[in-house]
Amino acid sequence: ILFKTETCPNCKMAEKFLGDAGVVYETVYANKEQDKAREYGIMQAPTLVVIKDGKAEKIVNVSNIRKFIKINEQRIMWKIITSPYVVSVFMLVLSNFFMTYAWYGHLKNMSNKAWYIAAIASWLIAFFEYMIQVPANRLGYTVYTLPQLKIIQEVISLSVFIPFAMIVMNQPFKTNYIWACLCLVGAVYFMFKS
């Protein structure tokens, strides 16, 4: 609840900050609804009253309201960044760097070695892939379905492979990469469609 008055210039600033942050709130004119203002102990405007778990917290003046918004934006961002949705995808991207190098790096770096030497080296690199990929899939499976995890893996695999092919393996860019990516976008749509 934002308590304000008609003549308060800082109240307009508080409303702008809250609106820009997408905060949903009720506006109460403290001078018109004095009973409600007394109920919350409002002494000045603007005052934002945040009710959480049945408890009211007062944030008084526009600078403190702005600080409150910033702190909550950071909390929300941290929750998003550390959510299983994001962490599992990040881990899958990381594991794909190892996977792609294990699968194809030997073609450039070990082409003059016996195949079994390349296989052992690739297996050692793939060990790190699995150390990241297995926990990533376990975490991802808590929020994604198995088919969704699979299509996420395919999108990541192609997204990592194309730059790898061009940068590490010196392969030329082809428009077929774009068409392949568009096909995967369609696959993502159907896997995530409710």
XYZ file of N, CA and C in Angstrom:
582
model
N 0.859 -1.173 0.000
C 0.000 0.000 0.000
C 0.898 1.227 0.000
N 0.681 2.126 -0.955
C 1.429 3.380 -0.978
C 0.550 4.478 -0.416
N 0.977 5.034 0.705
C 0.269 6.165 1.303
C 0.861 7.439 0.736
N -0.002 8.322 0.220
C 0.448 9.562 -0.413
C -0.553 10.665 -0.136
N -0.206 11.860 -0.579
C -1.136 12.989 -0.557
C -1.144 13.617 -1.942
N -2.148 14.457 -2.203
C -2.258 15.070 -3.538
C -1.127 16.050 -3.828
N -0.593 16.683 -2.810
C 0.396 17.750 -3.019
C 1.842 17.294 -2.833
N 2.060 16.022 -2.644
C 3.402 15.494 -2.337
C 4.180 15.199 -3.621
N 5.229 16.000 -3.941
C 6.001 15.734 -5.158
C 6.802 14.423 -5.068
N 7.276 14.077 -3.888
C 8.008 12.826 -3.732
C 7.116 11.600 -3.921
N 5.815 11.781 -3.691
C 4.881 10.671 -3.893
C 4.830 10.296 -5.370
N 4.862 11.303 -6.229
C 4.862 11.038 -7.680
C 6.132 10.282 -8.086
N 7.264 10.648 -7.477
C 8.513 9.929 -7.759
C 8.424 8.488 -7.280
N 7.859 8.289 -6.091
C 7.711 6.933 -5.550
C 6.829 6.093 -6.477
N 5.749 6.702 -6.970
C 4.860 5.983 -7.894
C 5.590 5.614 -9.184
N 6.428 6.522 -9.669
C 7.193 6.242 -10.888
C 8.153 5.083 -10.655
N 8.885 5.091 -9.537
C 9.820 4.008 -9.237
C 9.091 2.668 -9.117
N 7.967 2.673 -8.416
C 7.197 1.443 -8.240
C 6.638 0.954 -9.577
N 6.148 1.898 -10.384
C 5.608 1.535 -11.703
C 6.681 0.986 -12.625
N 7.853 1.640 -12.642
C 8.962 1.173 -13.491
C 9.422 -0.222 -13.092
N 9.330 -0.526 -11.790
C 9.757 -1.839 -11.303
C 8.670 -2.897 -11.465
N 7.483 -2.462 -11.888
C 6.389 -3.418 -12.078
C 5.758 -3.882 -10.773
N 5.914 -3.085 -9.725
C 5.343 -3.439 -8.421
C 3.840 -3.134 -8.447
N 3.047 -4.114 -8.058
C 1.594 -3.929 -7.963
C 1.302 -3.439 -6.550
N 0.581 -2.344 -6.469
C 0.312 -1.766 -5.153
C -1.019 -1.018 -5.182
N -1.539 -0.786 -4.000
C -2.762 -0.005 -3.823
C -2.347 1.390 -3.368
N -3.028 2.403 -3.871
C -2.742 3.773 -3.457
C -3.798 4.231 -2.463
N -3.343 4.824 -1.367
C -4.243 5.371 -0.355
C -3.824 6.806 -0.090
N -4.788 7.719 -0.175
C -4.529 9.116 0.170
C -4.636 9.243 1.679
N -3.500 9.448 2.332
C -3.428 9.467 3.790
C -4.306 10.552 4.395
N -4.415 11.700 3.720
C -5.217 12.796 4.271
C -6.721 12.545 4.114
N -7.119 11.670 3.196
C -8.537 11.362 2.996
C -8.969 10.110 3.754
N -8.081 9.152 3.872
C -8.402 7.910 4.579
C -7.568 7.848 5.859
N -7.908 8.758 6.773
C -7.111 8.922 7.987
C -7.176 7.698 8.902
N -8.306 6.995 8.915
C -8.408 5.793 9.757
C -7.394 4.736 9.309
N -7.302 4.555 8.005
C -6.357 3.567 7.482
C -4.927 4.021 7.750
N -4.676 5.325 7.605
C -3.343 5.862 7.878
C -2.971 5.654 9.348
N -3.932 5.869 10.257
C -3.679 5.650 11.691
C -3.428 4.168 11.979
N -4.188 3.307 11.304
C -4.045 1.859 11.498
C -2.609 1.402 11.251
N -1.961 2.003 10.248
C -0.587 1.621 9.909
C 0.456 2.577 10.494
N 0.025 3.555 11.261
C 0.960 4.480 11.897
C 1.678 5.376 10.904
N 0.974 5.833 9.881
C 1.580 6.660 8.837
C 1.741 8.076 9.371
N 2.983 8.578 9.325
C 3.284 9.920 9.816
C 3.690 10.859 8.692
N 4.108 10.296 7.538
C 4.514 11.147 6.418
C 4.278 10.421 5.096
N 4.255 11.206 4.053
C 4.071 10.643 2.719
C 5.306 10.983 1.883
N 5.741 10.094 1.034
C 5.167 8.778 0.781
C 5.659 7.750 1.797
N 4.784 6.811 2.098
C 5.136 5.649 2.899
C 4.568 4.423 2.206
N 5.432 3.451 1.980
C 5.015 2.191 1.376
C 4.881 1.170 2.493
N 3.720 0.543 2.573
C 3.492 -0.511 3.554
C 3.469 -1.834 2.798
N 4.393 -2.702 3.160
C 4.489 -4.017 2.528
C 3.989 -5.043 3.534
N 2.972 -5.779 3.135
C 2.393 -6.792 4.020
C 2.838 -8.158 3.521
N 3.582 -8.846 4.381
C 4.093 -10.167 4.029
C 3.903 -11.093 5.211
N 3.274 -12.219 4.973
C 2.995 -13.198 6.023
C 2.243 -12.564 7.189
N 1.324 -11.653 6.883
C 0.504 -11.020 7.905
C 1.187 -9.912 8.677
N 2.440 -9.613 8.340
C 3.178 -8.558 9.041
C 3.362 -7.371 8.112
N 3.198 -6.185 8.657
C 3.341 -4.951 7.876
C 4.702 -4.320 8.127
N 5.386 -4.014 7.029
C 6.672 -3.314 7.099
C 6.490 -1.951 6.451
N 6.914 -0.895 7.152
C 6.794 0.467 6.616
C 8.113 0.910 6.017
N 8.036 1.431 4.791
C 9.195 2.018 4.148
C 8.847 3.484 3.934
N 9.550 4.357 4.669
C 9.205 5.775 4.701
C 10.162 6.571 3.828
N 9.656 7.429 3.013
C 10.276 8.398 2.109
C 10.741 7.745 0.807
N 10.866 8.573 -0.204
C 11.107 8.077 -1.555
C 12.460 7.388 -1.707
N 13.484 7.859 -1.005
C 14.795 7.223 -1.143
C 14.787 5.809 -0.561
N 14.097 5.618 0.556
C 14.009 4.280 1.138
C 13.127 3.357 0.290
N 12.102 3.915 -0.327
C 11.261 3.121 -1.238
C 12.104 2.666 -2.424
N 12.936 3.558 -2.934
C 13.803 3.202 -4.061
C 14.801 2.113 -3.653
N 15.378 2.230 -2.444
C 16.297 1.195 -1.947
C 15.586 -0.146 -1.821
N 14.362 -0.108 -1.298
C 13.561 -1.331 -1.153
C 13.352 -2.003 -2.510
N 13.040 -1.208 -3.524
C 12.826 -1.748 -4.870
C 14.116 -2.388 -5.383
N 15.246 -1.686 -5.229
C 16.532 -2.211 -5.717
C 16.885 -3.527 -5.030
N 16.724 -3.573 -3.714
C 17.043 -4.787 -2.962
C 16.174 -5.939 -3.440
N 14.887 -5.681 -3.646
C 13.991 -6.742 -4.088
C 14.257 -7.158 -5.519
N 14.667 -6.221 -6.379
C 15.050 -6.588 -7.740
C 16.261 -7.509 -7.710
N 17.220 -7.220 -6.833
C 18.414 -8.062 -6.715
C 18.042 -9.442 -6.185
N 17.121 -9.490 -5.205
C 16.685 -10.782 -4.672
C 15.997 -11.608 -5.751
N 15.140 -10.963 -6.516
C 14.428 -11.662 -7.586
C 15.421 -12.156 -8.630
N 16.359 -11.298 -9.021
C 17.359 -11.695 -10.010
C 18.187 -12.870 -9.489
N 18.572 -12.824 -8.219
C 19.356 -13.912 -7.643
C 18.548 -15.214 -7.640
N 17.240 -15.112 -7.314
C 16.392 -16.310 -7.338
C 16.315 -16.887 -8.745
N 16.227 -16.018 -9.741
C 16.165 -16.484 -11.125
C 17.479 -17.145 -11.517
N 18.587 -16.459 -11.231
C 19.911 -16.969 -11.624
C 20.217 -18.299 -10.946
N 19.793 -18.463 -9.709
C 20.110 -19.680 -8.969
C 19.000 -20.718 -9.045
N 17.978 -20.467 -9.853
C 16.891 -21.435 -9.972
C 17.360 -22.655 -10.756
N 16.759 -23.812 -10.513
C 17.125 -25.020 -11.267
C 16.944 -24.851 -12.776
N 16.020 -24.003 -13.196
C 15.812 -23.756 -14.623
C 17.089 -23.210 -15.265
N 17.705 -22.252 -14.600
C 18.879 -21.576 -15.159
C 20.161 -22.356 -14.877
N 20.327 -22.818 -13.647
C 21.567 -23.514 -13.270
C 21.753 -24.778 -14.100
N 20.679 -25.546 -14.285
C 20.813 -26.788 -15.059
C 21.200 -26.493 -16.503
N 20.618 -25.456 -17.109
C 20.958 -25.103 -18.491
C 22.404 -24.610 -18.566
N 22.816 -23.785 -17.612
C 24.202 -23.309 -17.588
C 25.179 -24.483 -17.488
N 24.866 -25.443 -16.622
C 25.734 -26.608 -16.460
C 25.764 -27.448 -17.742
N 24.628 -27.561 -18.425
C 24.601 -28.304 -19.683
C 25.436 -27.617 -20.760
N 25.409 -26.286 -20.772
C 26.255 -25.552 -21.721
C 27.723 -25.848 -21.430
N 28.090 -25.772 -20.170
C 29.475 -26.042 -19.786
C 29.884 -27.474 -20.146
N 29.023 -28.423 -19.856
C 29.351 -29.823 -20.167
C 29.478 -30.029 -21.671
N 28.714 -29.263 -22.452
C 28.783 -29.400 -23.904
C 30.103 -28.915 -24.480
N 30.742 -27.950 -23.835
C 32.078 -27.551 -24.287
C 33.034 -28.739 -24.200
N 32.988 -29.449 -23.066
C 33.832 -30.631 -22.907
C 33.440 -31.719 -23.906
N 32.120 -31.946 -24.045
C 31.648 -32.996 -24.948
C 32.089 -32.733 -26.389
N 31.886 -31.512 -26.842
C 32.215 -31.187 -28.225
C 33.709 -31.340 -28.464
N 34.511 -30.878 -27.512
C 35.965 -31.023 -27.673
C 36.373 -32.494 -27.627
N 35.742 -33.268 -26.730
C 36.069 -34.698 -26.635
C 35.709 -35.422 -27.928
N 34.587 -35.066 -28.521
C 34.133 -35.752 -29.729
C 34.922 -35.361 -30.973
N 35.263 -34.061 -31.075
C 35.819 -33.582 -32.345
C 37.198 -32.956 -32.258
N 37.646 -32.579 -31.073
C 38.946 -31.917 -30.937
C 40.102 -32.755 -31.414
N 40.003 -34.073 -31.245
C 41.096 -34.959 -31.656
C 41.298 -34.966 -33.168
N 40.252 -34.599 -33.924
C 40.379 -34.570 -35.387
C 41.411 -33.535 -35.833
N 41.552 -32.500 -35.039
C 42.523 -31.457 -35.378
C 43.839 -31.665 -34.631
N 43.747 -31.971 -33.347
C 44.936 -31.983 -32.497
C 45.656 -33.328 -32.428
N 44.973 -34.408 -32.773
C 45.599 -35.726 -32.619
C 45.446 -36.583 -33.876
N 45.329 -35.952 -35.021
C 45.099 -36.709 -36.255
C 46.289 -37.590 -36.641
N 47.448 -37.282 -36.122
C 48.637 -38.087 -36.445
C 48.925 -39.164 -35.387
N 48.053 -39.272 -34.364
C 48.228 -40.276 -33.301
C 47.357 -41.495 -33.619
N 47.688 -42.613 -32.992
C 46.866 -43.815 -33.131
C 45.468 -43.543 -32.585
N 44.473 -44.212 -33.175
C 43.087 -43.937 -32.794
C 42.833 -44.196 -31.319
N 43.471 -45.228 -30.732
C 43.223 -45.555 -29.338
C 43.809 -44.498 -28.392
N 44.860 -43.823 -28.801
C 45.402 -42.703 -28.009
C 44.383 -41.564 -28.002
N 43.838 -41.272 -29.184
C 42.810 -40.229 -29.290
C 41.572 -40.616 -28.481
N 41.207 -41.903 -28.505
C 40.034 -42.373 -27.759
C 40.241 -42.197 -26.259
N 41.436 -42.529 -25.769
C 41.723 -42.368 -24.335
C 41.712 -40.891 -23.949
N 42.343 -40.052 -24.771
C 42.345 -38.609 -24.493
C 40.912 -38.062 -24.503
N 40.119 -38.487 -25.482
C 38.716 -38.037 -25.557
C 37.935 -38.512 -24.349
N 38.197 -39.750 -23.915
C 37.505 -40.286 -22.753
C 37.840 -39.472 -21.504
N 39.106 -39.083 -21.367
C 39.501 -38.271 -20.205
C 38.819 -36.908 -20.216
N 38.690 -36.315 -21.399
C 37.982 -35.032 -21.509
C 36.497 -35.237 -21.205
N 35.936 -36.327 -21.733
C 34.513 -36.614 -21.530
C 34.187 -36.865 -20.057
N 35.186 -37.329 -19.288
C 34.970 -37.512 -17.849
C 34.473 -36.215 -17.217
N 35.090 -35.075 -17.589
C 34.678 -33.781 -17.043
C 33.285 -33.400 -17.536
N 32.981 -33.773 -18.772
C 31.630 -33.533 -19.282
C 30.600 -34.232 -18.399
N 30.841 -35.505 -18.112
C 29.888 -36.273 -17.316
C 29.808 -35.799 -15.870
N 30.912 -35.312 -15.348
C 30.896 -34.782 -13.978
C 30.021 -33.532 -13.860
N 29.788 -32.863 -14.968
C 28.916 -31.690 -14.979
C 27.522 -32.064 -15.492
N 27.489 -32.888 -16.531
C 26.229 -33.212 -17.200
C 25.287 -34.030 -16.319
N 25.797 -35.014 -15.595
C 24.932 -35.859 -14.773
C 24.224 -35.035 -13.693
N 24.942 -34.223 -12.895
C 24.216 -33.391 -11.929
C 23.302 -32.362 -12.608
N 23.710 -31.872 -13.789
C 22.857 -30.912 -14.514
C 21.535 -31.552 -14.889
N 21.579 -32.769 -15.405
C 20.343 -33.448 -15.783
C 19.501 -33.810 -14.568
N 20.147 -34.185 -13.492
C 19.384 -34.493 -12.261
C 18.682 -33.248 -11.742
N 19.392 -32.136 -11.746
C 18.785 -30.882 -11.307
C 17.697 -30.440 -12.291
N 18.000 -30.513 -13.578
C 17.036 -30.113 -14.590
C 15.768 -30.942 -14.560
N 15.897 -32.219 -14.217
C 14.738 -33.122 -14.179
C 13.766 -32.758 -13.060
N 14.200 -31.922 -12.117
C 13.285 -31.465 -11.060
C 12.321 -30.398 -11.572
N 12.658 -29.761 -12.712
C 11.796 -28.684 -13.225
C 11.383 -28.876 -14.683
N 12.095 -29.710 -15.422
C 11.776 -29.979 -16.823
C 11.348 -31.440 -16.966
N 10.574 -31.712 -18.011
C 10.257 -33.096 -18.333
C 11.458 -33.709 -19.051
N 11.479 -35.025 -19.169
C 12.577 -35.692 -19.866
C 12.674 -35.240 -21.331
N 11.556 -35.175 -22.079
C 11.660 -34.674 -23.458
C 12.152 -33.224 -23.539
N 11.746 -32.387 -22.579
C 12.224 -31.003 -22.564
C 13.729 -30.963 -22.325
N 14.209 -31.780 -21.392
C 15.660 -31.841 -21.141
C 16.403 -32.264 -22.402
N 15.853 -33.230 -23.107
C 16.512 -33.728 -24.317
C 16.604 -32.632 -25.374
N 15.522 -31.899 -25.596
C 15.547 -30.870 -26.641
C 16.426 -29.697 -26.217
N 16.465 -29.383 -24.921
C 17.386 -28.346 -24.422
C 18.816 -28.775 -24.738
N 19.123 -30.044 -24.480
C 20.461 -30.577 -24.757
C 20.801 -30.441 -26.242
N 19.854 -30.735 -27.124
C 20.105 -30.660 -28.567
C 20.345 -29.219 -29.016
N 19.564 -28.296 -28.475
C 19.748 -26.870 -28.813
C 21.119 -26.404 -28.350
N 21.479 -26.762 -27.119
C 22.782 -26.375 -26.589
C 23.895 -27.013 -27.414
N 23.731 -28.278 -27.738
C 24.751 -28.997 -28.500
C 25.038 -28.297 -29.825
N 23.995 -27.930 -30.548
C 24.195 -27.242 -31.823
C 24.748 -25.833 -31.607
N 24.282 -25.167 -30.556
C 24.755 -23.806 -30.262
C 26.235 -23.785 -29.903
N 26.717 -24.842 -29.289
C 28.141 -24.944 -28.959
C 28.926 -25.443 -30.174
N 28.339 -26.389 -30.922
C 29.057 -27.006 -32.032
C 29.373 -26.018 -33.156
N 28.409 -25.169 -33.517
C 28.628 -24.271 -34.665
C 29.825 -23.349 -34.429
N 29.895 -22.621 -33.297
C 31.102 -21.803 -33.073
C 32.372 -22.646 -32.983
N 32.283 -23.827 -32.364
C 33.438 -24.716 -32.275
C 33.935 -25.086 -33.675
N 33.001 -25.478 -34.543
C 33.379 -25.879 -35.904
C 34.055 -24.733 -36.643
N 33.538 -23.525 -36.461
C 34.080 -22.375 -37.183
C 35.394 -21.888 -36.572
N 35.457 -21.796 -35.241
C 36.620 -21.193 -34.583
C 37.754 -22.204 -34.410
N 37.441 -23.367 -33.840
C 38.491 -24.340 -33.535
C 38.855 -25.175 -34.763
N 37.843 -25.611 -35.502
C 38.088 -26.524 -36.625
C 38.205 -25.797 -37.970
N 38.099 -24.461 -37.949
C 38.255 -23.631 -39.157
C 37.296 -24.007 -40.291
N 36.084 -24.373 -39.926
C 35.061 -24.701 -40.919
C 34.357 -23.413 -41.341
N 33.977 -23.286 -42.605
C 33.284 -22.071 -43.044
C 31.834 -22.068 -42.546
N 31.301 -20.852 -42.385
C 29.888 -20.719 -42.004
C 29.023 -21.109 -43.194
N 27.935 -21.825 -42.911
C 27.003 -22.223 -43.956
C 25.597 -21.812 -43.541
N 24.808 -21.412 -44.521
C 23.417 -21.040 -44.205
C 22.634 -22.242 -43.686
N 23.096 -23.438 -43.958
C 22.429 -24.628 -43.415
C 22.413 -24.613 -41.887
N 23.399 -23.964 -41.266
C 23.402 -23.836 -39.811
C 22.158 -23.088 -39.343
N 21.796 -22.049 -40.080
C 20.612 -21.265 -39.730
C 19.370 -22.133 -39.845
N 19.265 -22.890 -40.945
C 18.076 -23.736 -41.136
C 17.989 -24.805 -40.056
N 19.132 -25.368 -39.690
C 19.145 -26.374 -38.623
C 18.674 -25.760 -37.306
N 19.124 -24.544 -37.031
C 18.708 -23.853 -35.796
C 17.205 -23.586 -35.810
N 16.680 -23.182 -36.954
C 15.241 -22.928 -37.055
C 14.436 -24.209 -36.854
N 14.941 -25.317 -37.349
C 14.271 -26.607 -37.112
C 14.242 -26.919 -35.620
N 15.341 -26.624 -34.927
C 15.381 -26.862 -33.481
C 14.425 -25.940 -32.736
N 14.264 -24.714 -33.217
C 13.292 -23.798 -32.600
C 11.899 -24.422 -32.679
N 11.582 -25.000 -33.837
C 10.301 -25.699 -33.971
C 10.200 -26.872 -33.022
N 11.270 -27.628 -32.872
C 11.277 -28.765 -31.935
C 11.079 -28.294 -30.506
N 11.718 -27.187 -30.139
C 11.546 -26.626 -28.788
C 10.083 -26.258 -28.573
N 9.487 -25.624 -29.561
C 8.074 -25.220 -29.449
C 7.210 -26.432 -29.140
N 7.370 -27.526 -29.894
C 6.516 -28.680 -29.685
C 6.811 -29.404 -28.371
N 8.066 -29.404 -27.921
C 8.390 -30.067 -26.649
C 7.869 -29.288 -25.444
N 7.829 -27.953 -25.560
C 7.389 -27.140 -24.427
C 5.913 -26.756 -24.506
N 5.271 -27.084 -25.619
C 3.855 -26.756 -25.792
C 3.033 -27.551 -24.785
N 2.138 -26.857 -24.108
C 1.310 -27.513 -23.085
C 0.293 -28.445 -23.704
